[in-house]
């Protein structure tokens, strides 16, 4: 329920003075349906006006002059402007119009009148000209010409100046609100109170006030992200039901751990500590395990599964494809068998008889672990006591699929562990998965030799081919990636085909070609030949990026690497360097003529510097200015009013922790600060806006 104190802000925009039936739809389109939305529409620019005299005004500045009108110069020919000559204390000022009538202008500024005028200064042979002055007022009303005028987003039929009036009206409607932020924290950051912040938002006094780190803007951004994080954290708490109690590191887990052919990395151990603290808490776990491809998520999942089994329960592991499910069954099945844990594979390929037997074994508890695809969450699949659901490559599943699997726990909740191999920036992660807790594997298992990365201009392609020839002669296998802007782009396909032909000639070996427009079976045939070592070189478009695993391939060459996102390049590079063998990745940038040099190179240098997928994702995000490197916008990235995920990164991280702290101290929001927090949440609740405008 919305607190009463917010009613004036949640009134329709039509209640604002100056909003009639004509402009109402325009305001709604520009800002939103509510007074709050007008209040939260920030100016994007600022006109600064300086009072000066004609001899001192600078070209391009917006100046204010006090003048005496001399005379109107009518156009001698059609197409010439109307001019008004005026005089100030130092010289002449010419006001110029390309539209309008002499009568109108004369009414505004009759000869002999004293006026204050303002506009952008142009200098013509020592004379000051102001085309289309934005203010002409009698000197007595000089105060009407604002020295600082915020510029708002505009739309046809609604000017910035009109919108400014509405914003001032919304400001008047804005009540003082109880402070929801911690007073000491506000003081430390130099942030104003809420009402002072919205007031300052609409009254910038210089360009610095428009910057994301201006105190008023930063405070409102913090309010916004805190409200969002609180809502997510509350949703997460609401979901917390009593789940099956699970014992950490029970006997089965110890057997599984000692059956692992390696010791866990520090990052894996840390993730396990976090998972186990959830599993033993009595409340339902909702956790995302993030880690680059090859970071060892499976072993962590295996131990969590073993914990469930140790405690007399069952677990399910769901993967998006049949291949992945089989791979899990093969590896984990062996590991589990060594520890006396029985697992079955459930896929769409089982015969009716096999399926019946497997389902019966899961239902009576004879089998402890179900590994499978979508086949797992079908209604016919029941468990004697399911305690943990693990979902690999979680982004491939919908929320409802995850919920269906989680609903198979009978009378207790099922713990959820989801896994993702796409490193994403922290701010995106907490926005998109704010209702989950996150563990990160930031360290890779030892024994890998990371690929050596070189960044070269496209013009050096001849050298690259030379070296490739030597390597291929020694038995190396190489990927050669050509970018495809659009899979349908014929010229790009032609470029890939031509590259394959060139390489065939230059290297004197068989060169395969794989791209997304080939018929599936043809492409699979080429891929198979490459993976069996029959093809030394594979020219491919990025379609092959997912799911290829050719351990013998040790060379990756990427043409026009500057056309890829860093995160994507990182994933492509991950195709090599999978074993102990030394491998190399070459990134070619720029045009054939070496154009498009320095910035492209600087960006690619990041890949040379680090192997850390998280760092790369972070940097990619920053460089694109908070763009949408991973196409996440559609998948749940909210449209913030004040928050810029790049500029406000630190504030976002602080809000994430703050939201959790606030709720842990005051889960019911019953204290006086809690009440203020409810106001904050309601203030930034866009769902109600949607309901109101439907
Ligand atoms: P991903 O995170 O991509 O799912 P996997 O779990 O498949 O990665 O692990 C990748 C490879 O690393 C596997 O072959 C696995 O056996 C191995 N591995 C996992 N953890 C370790 C470790 N601590 N030490 C050595 N090798 C490990
Ligand atoms: Mg995996």
CSV table of C-alpha atoms and ligand atoms in Angstrom, one decimal, residues 261-265 268 291-300 327-328 331 392-393 419 421 441 444-446 448, ligand 1:
chain,number,residue,atom,x,y,z
A,261,UNK,CA,41.4,-36.4,-8.9
A,262,UNK,CA,42.5,-33.0,-7.7
A,263,UNK,CA,42.3,-30.7,-4.7
A,264,UNK,CA,39.8,-27.9,-4.7
A,265,UNK,CA,41.0,-24.4,-5.6
A,268,UNK,CA,36.0,-23.5,-5.1
A,291,UNK,CA,32.5,-18.8,-13.1
A,292,UNK,CA,34.2,-18.7,-16.4
A,293,UNK,CA,34.2,-21.8,-18.6
A,294,UNK,CA,36.7,-24.2,-17.1
A,295,UNK,CA,36.7,-22.7,-13.6
A,296,UNK,CA,35.4,-25.9,-12.1
A,297,UNK,CA,31.8,-25.3,-11.2
A,298,UNK,CA,30.9,-29.0,-11.6
A,299,UNK,CA,33.1,-30.1,-8.7
A,300,UNK,CA,31.4,-27.6,-6.4
A,327,UNK,CA,28.9,-35.3,-20.2
A,328,UNK,CA,27.8,-34.6,-16.6
A,331,UNK,CA,32.0,-37.6,-15.3
A,392,UNK,CA,23.7,-25.6,-15.2
A,393,UNK,CA,23.8,-22.8,-17.7
A,419,UNK,CA,25.4,-21.9,-12.5
A,421,UNK,CA,29.6,-19.4,-17.3
A,441,UNK,CA,34.9,-18.6,-9.0
A,444,UNK,CA,41.0,-21.2,-12.4
A,445,UNK,CA,42.4,-24.6,-11.5
A,446,UNK,CA,46.2,-24.9,-11.8
A,448,UNK,CA,46.5,-24.6,-17.5
B,1,LIG,P1,33.0,-25.3,-15.7
B,1,LIG,O1,33.1,-24.3,-14.6
B,1,LIG,O2,33.2,-24.7,-17.0
B,1,LIG,O3,31.8,-26.2,-15.6
B,1,LIG,P2,34.3,-27.8,-15.2
B,1,LIG,O4,33.6,-28.0,-13.9
B,1,LIG,O5,33.8,-28.6,-16.3
B,1,LIG,O6,34.3,-26.3,-15.5
B,1,LIG,O7,35.8,-28.0,-14.9
B,1,LIG,C1,36.7,-27.9,-16.0
B,1,LIG,C2,37.9,-28.9,-15.9
B,1,LIG,O8,38.7,-28.5,-14.8
B,1,LIG,C3,37.4,-30.3,-15.7
B,1,LIG,O9,38.2,-31.1,-16.4
B,1,LIG,C4,37.7,-30.5,-14.2
B,1,LIG,O10,37.9,-31.9,-13.9
B,1,LIG,C5,38.9,-29.7,-13.9
B,1,LIG,N1,39.0,-29.2,-12.5
B,1,LIG,C6,38.0,-28.7,-11.8
B,1,LIG,N2,38.4,-28.3,-10.6
B,1,LIG,C7,39.8,-28.5,-10.5
B,1,LIG,C8,40.8,-28.3,-9.6
B,1,LIG,N3,40.6,-27.8,-8.4
B,1,LIG,N4,42.1,-28.7,-9.9
B,1,LIG,C9,42.3,-29.2,-11.1
B,1,LIG,N5,41.4,-29.4,-12.1
B,1,LIG,C10,40.1,-29.1,-11.8
